[in-house]
């Protein structure tokens, strides 16, 4: 079943509030087989809401709105939708009594006049009780279609979605149960390979993945590949996703490191734990970001011993035993210094594995020979050593995040015995 | 000027990705007098994109799209919009050469075939150069209106918005300058005071702020107060915002630390720089997060010497000179150990100022006496010392972020001579 979502609110439209409701709704709906084909955001203006609801109904016959149900004057959704369906508003005495009782319980008596309007219900609408706030959800069915009105406050929207809307939708879709289909997805995470190179490597497989579709999601830390199975029975969706993942993974090679929700730092920690190896880090331009990422993983203390943030040359010499002559001869951003930092961290913390990062994150500090974005990495693992040079572009924050990710990946590749 | 935004991407529509671009765009546009009156999200399907762009142009004559400009097959925006404007795609040899040069510089030669299509430009379109990625932005003007195509990757979108789109819009809007009204906002940032306590402190001022409205934006690191002036000429908007900020600030006292875009770490670094004082840090549960925040500020190397991430007791003893008997007698999460860590960091790095954090971020590791969320902070500043205990709730990440913020605030208060 196809439907559209309309989120209503001037704050949303102006970008003062980020619309998290829409994403939450879409994912929940897809899981029961209702597919969102368009989302529209309009201001709290009657004309705009009316036009948006009418055209959504003309396209799919089913629309869900969020927002514009509160007691204040700018909340106009209910009135507008009632007019579209030609249903007069009637005071629902049972709901009014319930509202008054709730206000009395909170010691707020009499109930503010503004809330009284919330008990006015379009004729023939089904009330979806709102236990998390005062505006009821509404389900209207008739000419020109079906409209479900939900409040905009995220907690209220989510409560109504889970307890009222999803059960009703499941029931509505059940006559077609034999044909119930869902949208499911699965994500393969890659790092160390740009989007276009990835497309060159796997693009020819795309037709073979059908009916699963493939989307590239490039981010600072790598490219996620989202596989989606559209409108299939649940078990079939799972099995075609499994098949697609099995087809793709060998092509991704070393660049594949995990699935949705897995972080590269967690992958590295697991590999280290598997060989009872402890980790220490030495950071310059990332200033603690690498340690932060590692320790963001619960339980990291079983593997991670600690680190040194050596921003100055003196700190590199004193706390990481970097020989002064290396700094003089090669500069702080150099292969020998990165390696000395990694060795120093491993020795100092008594760690079997270590990582070091030294680079120029910008915006200042670049030179013609070592422009902003020049970063040297080094890794030690049980006596083996490896270094890598990065030439990164972007803002300071990008360069730092990409450096930390590349350092983790360098160690992961060593742990997997790959170059 | 009214316009519409269309964000394109099946991922967005399905709620796999939260649409942050739309909010960012809308705020920036409002600040130059361009008002977003509708936002639509559609899938990467040519028919849907076409219908959405056509109807947006029919309503306002000006549309901005994000997404669908990448090199992969599912990126179809450019082709669809070119068809709407009846402009054939032509290979832009200059842009192709630039792309090839950029790939060559990165040592990736030849350029992947997939990127070549990014140099195909609709006839007569203005290319908005993208320094943050490979897909250029495009500005098309003609029949049936104006369409601006931006990439969907947030960093690229933001770069193009700031450096290409906003300057062009300002220029475009200037002939109508006399009647131009804008929506402007200004943010006062606070930390160390909960939302309700803040409301008690300043709530009575709200009527006096008119026509400026006040919104409370609570976050992990404090409560931001957003002041907004609606639909006023630019100078008047600035002056009413200034007046409102001047009214509020004295009431906020020590809790106010800066305005929009200012980070507490930057404020602390400026104060330290002003007294030529250097900083070092010692972190346990935050694992590098405090150093990361400090070094995220460009130019931090002038003040920040470095830090030690001492996750284990041994590292605290060896690298921060914490006496073993303190650890035995009080445990790692204790006032004496926090203070010894701060002293150790100051001494070791030869810093006039230092900060230390030791705590239990969870989810494991809590005890009845020291539950998850127990954190001790210590600060040293030119011989003076201060400690603070936090009892935090929330997830691991929340606890770590709140701890780093509170540590910075502890030092800020010392630097300002306040308790």
PDB file of N, CA, C and O in Angstrom, chain A residues 138-180:
ATOM      1  N   UNK A 138      -6.776  11.119  14.951  1.00  0.00           N
ATOM      2  CA  UNK A 138      -8.057  10.935  14.254  1.00  0.00           C
ATOM      3  C   UNK A 138      -7.832  10.087  13.009  1.00  0.00           C
ATOM      4  O   UNK A 138      -6.809  10.204  12.335  1.00  0.00           O
ATOM      5  N   UNK A 139      -8.827   9.244  12.698  1.00  0.00           N
ATOM      6  CA  UNK A 139      -8.794   8.418  11.479  1.00  0.00           C
ATOM      7  C   UNK A 139     -10.082   8.699  10.720  1.00  0.00           C
ATOM      8  O   UNK A 139     -11.172   8.418  11.206  1.00  0.00           O
ATOM      9  N   UNK A 140      -9.955   9.298   9.561  1.00  0.00           N
ATOM     10  CA  UNK A 140     -11.113   9.634   8.737  1.00  0.00           C
ATOM     11  C   UNK A 140     -11.104   8.831   7.459  1.00  0.00           C
ATOM     12  O   UNK A 140     -10.096   8.834   6.740  1.00  0.00           O
ATOM     13  N   UNK A 141     -12.235   8.197   7.175  1.00  0.00           N
ATOM     14  CA  UNK A 141     -12.301   7.406   5.955  1.00  0.00           C
ATOM     15  C   UNK A 141     -13.525   7.825   5.166  1.00  0.00           C
ATOM     16  O   UNK A 141     -14.589   8.053   5.752  1.00  0.00           O
ATOM     17  N   UNK A 142     -13.427   7.970   3.878  1.00  0.00           N
ATOM     18  CA  UNK A 142     -14.588   8.344   3.068  1.00  0.00           C
ATOM     19  C   UNK A 142     -14.135   8.938   1.757  1.00  0.00           C
ATOM     20  O   UNK A 142     -13.143   8.499   1.181  1.00  0.00           O
ATOM     21  N   UNK A 143     -14.830   9.945   1.316  1.00  0.00           N
ATOM     22  CA  UNK A 143     -14.457  10.634   0.103  1.00  0.00           C
ATOM     23  C   UNK A 143     -13.642  11.858   0.506  1.00  0.00           C
ATOM     24  O   UNK A 143     -14.110  12.627   1.346  1.00  0.00           O
ATOM     25  N   UNK A 144     -12.432  12.111   0.043  1.00  0.00           N
ATOM     26  CA  UNK A 144     -11.694  11.478  -1.062  1.00  0.00           C
ATOM     27  C   UNK A 144     -10.612  10.467  -0.657  1.00  0.00           C
ATOM     28  O   UNK A 144      -9.603  10.380  -1.365  1.00  0.00           O
ATOM     29  N   UNK A 145     -10.784   9.716   0.427  1.00  0.00           N
ATOM     30  CA  UNK A 145      -9.776   8.706   0.760  1.00  0.00           C
ATOM     31  C   UNK A 145      -9.694   8.488   2.256  1.00  0.00           C
ATOM     32  O   UNK A 145     -10.688   8.609   2.979  1.00  0.00           O
ATOM     33  N   UNK A 146      -8.497   8.201   2.737  1.00  0.00           N
ATOM     34  CA  UNK A 146      -8.288   7.996   4.171  1.00  0.00           C
ATOM     35  C   UNK A 146      -7.241   8.986   4.660  1.00  0.00           C
ATOM     36  O   UNK A 146      -6.185   9.137   4.041  1.00  0.00           O
ATOM     37  N   UNK A 147      -7.566   9.664   5.760  1.00  0.00           N
ATOM     38  CA  UNK A 147      -6.600  10.583   6.371  1.00  0.00           C
ATOM     39  C   UNK A 147      -6.448  10.226   7.830  1.00  0.00           C
ATOM     40  O   UNK A 147      -7.441  10.036   8.537  1.00  0.00           O
ATOM     41  N   UNK A 148      -5.191  10.107   8.261  1.00  0.00           N
ATOM     42  CA  UNK A 148      -4.914   9.860   9.672  1.00  0.00           C
ATOM     43  C   UNK A 148      -4.181  11.080  10.199  1.00  0.00           C
ATOM     44  O   UNK A 148      -3.163  11.494   9.630  1.00  0.00           O
ATOM     45  N   UNK A 149      -4.718  11.669  11.263  1.00  0.00           N
ATOM     46  CA  UNK A 149      -4.131  12.893  11.814  1.00  0.00           C
ATOM     47  C   UNK A 149      -3.442  12.555  13.132  1.00  0.00           C
ATOM     48  O   UNK A 149      -4.092  12.065  14.066  1.00  0.00           O
ATOM     49  N   UNK A 150      -2.151  12.817  13.228  1.00  0.00           N
ATOM     50  CA  UNK A 150      -1.402  12.552  14.453  1.00  0.00           C
ATOM     51  C   UNK A 150      -0.826  13.858  14.985  1.00  0.00           C
ATOM     52  O   UNK A 150      -0.533  14.769  14.217  1.00  0.00           O
ATOM     53  N   UNK A 151      -0.637  13.944  16.314  1.00  0.00           N
ATOM     54  CA  UNK A 151      -0.014  15.144  16.862  1.00  0.00           C
ATOM     55  C   UNK A 151       1.453  15.229  16.446  1.00  0.00           C
ATOM     56  O   UNK A 151       2.047  14.235  16.016  1.00  0.00           O
ATOM     57  N   UNK A 152       2.050  16.410  16.588  1.00  0.00           N
ATOM     58  CA  UNK A 152       3.426  16.622  16.150  1.00  0.00           C
ATOM     59  C   UNK A 152       4.477  16.404  17.226  1.00  0.00           C
ATOM     60  O   UNK A 152       5.653  16.216  16.905  1.00  0.00           O
ATOM     61  N   UNK A 153       4.079  16.433  18.494  1.00  0.00           N
ATOM     62  CA  UNK A 153       5.060  16.214  19.570  1.00  0.00           C
ATOM     63  C   UNK A 153       5.588  14.783  19.438  1.00  0.00           C
ATOM     64  O   UNK A 153       4.803  13.839  19.451  1.00  0.00           O
ATOM     65  N   UNK A 154       6.908  14.604  19.271  1.00  0.00           N
ATOM     66  CA  UNK A 154       7.430  13.277  18.937  1.00  0.00           C
ATOM     67  C   UNK A 154       6.963  12.146  19.858  1.00  0.00           C
ATOM     68  O   UNK A 154       6.583  11.081  19.395  1.00  0.00           O
ATOM     69  N   UNK A 155       6.947  12.412  21.177  1.00  0.00           N
ATOM     70  CA  UNK A 155       6.560  11.331  22.091  1.00  0.00           C
ATOM     71  C   UNK A 155       5.095  10.933  21.880  1.00  0.00           C
ATOM     72  O   UNK A 155       4.733   9.771  21.917  1.00  0.00           O
ATOM     73  N   UNK A 156       4.236  11.935  21.654  1.00  0.00           N
ATOM     74  CA  UNK A 156       2.810  11.648  21.418  1.00  0.00           C
ATOM     75  C   UNK A 156       2.629  10.934  20.087  1.00  0.00           C
ATOM     76  O   UNK A 156       1.879   9.967  19.975  1.00  0.00           O
ATOM     77  N   UNK A 157       3.343  11.421  19.065  1.00  0.00           N
ATOM     78  CA  UNK A 157       3.245  10.795  17.743  1.00  0.00           C
ATOM     79  C   UNK A 157       3.665   9.329  17.833  1.00  0.00           C
ATOM     80  O   UNK A 157       3.009   8.436  17.314  1.00  0.00           O
ATOM     81  N   UNK A 158       4.779   9.085  18.526  1.00  0.00           N
ATOM     82  CA  UNK A 158       5.303   7.725  18.609  1.00  0.00           C
ATOM     83  C   UNK A 158       4.376   6.801  19.381  1.00  0.00           C
ATOM     84  O   UNK A 158       4.179   5.641  19.017  1.00  0.00           O
ATOM     85  N   UNK A 159       3.785   7.320  20.472  1.00  0.00           N
ATOM     86  CA  UNK A 159       2.848   6.527  21.252  1.00  0.00           C
ATOM     87  C   UNK A 159       1.640   6.134  20.413  1.00  0.00           C
ATOM     88  O   UNK A 159       1.212   4.970  20.387  1.00  0.00           O
ATOM     89  N   UNK A 160       1.066   7.107  19.707  1.00  0.00           N
ATOM     90  CA  UNK A 160      -0.109   6.829  18.870  1.00  0.00           C
ATOM     91  C   UNK A 160       0.242   5.902  17.720  1.00  0.00           C
ATOM     92  O   UNK A 160      -0.545   5.028  17.356  1.00  0.00           O
ATOM     93  N   UNK A 161       1.413   6.097  17.147  1.00  0.00           N
ATOM     94  CA  UNK A 161       1.860   5.248  16.039  1.00  0.00           C
ATOM     95  C   UNK A 161       1.895   3.786  16.485  1.00  0.00           C
ATOM     96  O   UNK A 161       1.312   2.901  15.867  1.00  0.00           O
ATOM     97  N   UNK A 162       2.581   3.570  17.608  1.00  0.00           N
ATOM     98  CA  UNK A 162       2.801   2.197  18.053  1.00  0.00           C
ATOM     99  C   UNK A 162       1.517   1.539  18.546  1.00  0.00           C
ATOM    100  O   UNK A 162       1.236   0.390  18.212  1.00  0.00           O
ATOM    101  N   UNK A 163       0.731   2.291  19.354  1.00  0.00           N
ATOM    102  CA  UNK A 163      -0.407   1.656  20.026  1.00  0.00           C
ATOM    103  C   UNK A 163      -1.717   1.755  19.262  1.00  0.00           C
ATOM    104  O   UNK A 163      -2.640   1.001  19.523  1.00  0.00           O
ATOM    105  N   UNK A 164      -1.836   2.684  18.358  1.00  0.00           N
ATOM    106  CA  UNK A 164      -3.104   2.866  17.652  1.00  0.00           C
ATOM    107  C   UNK A 164      -2.978   2.661  16.140  1.00  0.00           C
ATOM    108  O   UNK A 164      -3.733   1.917  15.543  1.00  0.00           O
ATOM    109  N   UNK A 165      -2.009   3.332  15.546  1.00  0.00           N
ATOM    110  CA  UNK A 165      -1.975   3.329  14.083  1.00  0.00           C
ATOM    111  C   UNK A 165      -1.469   2.013  13.498  1.00  0.00           C
ATOM    112  O   UNK A 165      -2.101   1.435  12.612  1.00  0.00           O
ATOM    113  N   UNK A 166      -0.319   1.527  13.995  1.00  0.00           N
ATOM    114  CA  UNK A 166       0.239   0.298  13.421  1.00  0.00           C
ATOM    115  C   UNK A 166      -0.713  -0.900  13.561  1.00  0.00           C
ATOM    116  O   UNK A 166      -0.923  -1.623  12.591  1.00  0.00           O
ATOM    117  N   UNK A 167      -1.333  -1.101  14.746  1.00  0.00           N
ATOM    118  CA  UNK A 167      -2.277  -2.212  14.843  1.00  0.00           C
ATOM    119  C   UNK A 167      -3.423  -2.082  13.834  1.00  0.00           C
ATOM    120  O   UNK A 167      -3.826  -3.072  13.213  1.00  0.00           O
ATOM    121  N   UNK A 168      -3.939  -0.857  13.654  1.00  0.00           N
ATOM    122  CA  UNK A 168      -5.029  -0.663  12.700  1.00  0.00           C
ATOM    123  C   UNK A 168      -4.575  -0.919  11.266  1.00  0.00           C
ATOM    124  O   UNK A 168      -5.319  -1.465  10.455  1.00  0.00           O
ATOM    125  N   UNK A 169      -3.368  -0.474  10.968  1.00  0.00           N
ATOM    126  CA  UNK A 169      -2.866  -0.682   9.605  1.00  0.00           C
ATOM    127  C   UNK A 169      -2.655  -2.166   9.330  1.00  0.00           C
ATOM    128  O   UNK A 169      -2.970  -2.656   8.253  1.00  0.00           O
ATOM    129  N   UNK A 170      -2.125  -2.857  10.314  1.00  0.00           N
ATOM    130  CA  UNK A 170      -1.910  -4.299  10.138  1.00  0.00           C
ATOM    131  C   UNK A 170      -3.238  -4.984   9.836  1.00  0.00           C
ATOM    132  O   UNK A 170      -3.326  -5.855   8.970  1.00  0.00           O
ATOM    133  N   UNK A 171      -4.258  -4.568  10.586  1.00  0.00           N
ATOM    134  CA  UNK A 171      -5.586  -5.152  10.393  1.00  0.00           C
ATOM    135  C   UNK A 171      -6.103  -4.805   8.999  1.00  0.00           C
ATOM    136  O   UNK A 171      -6.621  -5.656   8.288  1.00  0.00           O
ATOM    137  N   UNK A 172      -5.930  -3.546   8.629  1.00  0.00           N
ATOM    138  CA  UNK A 172      -6.411  -3.088   7.329  1.00  0.00           C
ATOM    139  C   UNK A 172      -5.727  -3.856   6.200  1.00  0.00           C
ATOM    140  O   UNK A 172      -6.335  -4.170   5.180  1.00  0.00           O
ATOM    141  N   UNK A 173      -4.448  -4.124   6.425  1.00  0.00           N
ATOM    142  CA  UNK A 173      -3.703  -4.805   5.374  1.00  0.00           C
ATOM    143  C   UNK A 173      -3.918  -6.317   5.400  1.00  0.00           C
ATOM    144  O   UNK A 173      -3.581  -7.014   4.458  1.00  0.00           O
ATOM    145  N   UNK A 174      -4.543  -6.802   6.515  1.00  0.00           N
ATOM    146  CA  UNK A 174      -4.637  -8.256   6.678  1.00  0.00           C
ATOM    147  C   UNK A 174      -5.529  -8.957   5.655  1.00  0.00           C
ATOM    148  O   UNK A 174      -5.249 -10.102   5.301  1.00  0.00           O
ATOM    149  N   UNK A 175      -6.643  -8.325   5.171  1.00  0.00           N
ATOM    150  CA  UNK A 175      -7.411  -9.034   4.145  1.00  0.00           C
ATOM    151  C   UNK A 175      -6.514  -9.445   2.980  1.00  0.00           C
ATOM    152  O   UNK A 175      -6.785 -10.414   2.281  1.00  0.00           O
ATOM    153  N   UNK A 176      -5.459  -8.700   2.807  1.00  0.00           N
ATOM    154  CA  UNK A 176      -4.524  -9.019   1.728  1.00  0.00           C
ATOM    155  C   UNK A 176      -3.327  -9.773   2.290  1.00  0.00           C
ATOM    156  O   UNK A 176      -2.281  -9.825   1.675  1.00  0.00           O
ATOM    157  N   UNK A 177      -3.491 -10.291   3.507  1.00  0.00           N
ATOM    158  CA  UNK A 177      -2.355 -10.848   4.254  1.00  0.00           C
ATOM    159  C   UNK A 177      -1.517 -11.806   3.415  1.00  0.00           C
ATOM    160  O   UNK A 177      -0.290 -11.775   3.480  1.00  0.00           O
ATOM    161  N   UNK A 178      -2.204 -12.627   2.677  1.00  0.00           N
ATOM    162  CA  UNK A 178      -1.446 -13.567   1.849  1.00  0.00           C
ATOM    163  C   UNK A 178      -0.480 -12.792   0.964  1.00  0.00           C
ATOM    164  O   UNK A 178       0.608 -13.262   0.662  1.00  0.00           O
ATOM    165  N   UNK A 179      -0.899 -11.591   0.610  1.00  0.00           N
ATOM    166  CA  UNK A 179      -0.047 -10.787  -0.268  1.00  0.00           C
ATOM    167  C   UNK A 179       0.700  -9.698   0.479  1.00  0.00           C
ATOM    168  O   UNK A 179       1.209  -8.785  -0.160  1.00  0.00           O
ATOM    169  N   UNK A 180       0.743  -9.761   1.844  1.00  0.00           N
ATOM    170  CA  UNK A 180       1.393  -8.680   2.587  1.00  0.00           C
ATOM    171  C   UNK A 180       2.875  -8.592   2.236  1.00  0.00           C
ATOM    172  O   UNK A 180       3.580  -9.592   2.226  1.00  0.00           O
TER     173      UNK A 180
END
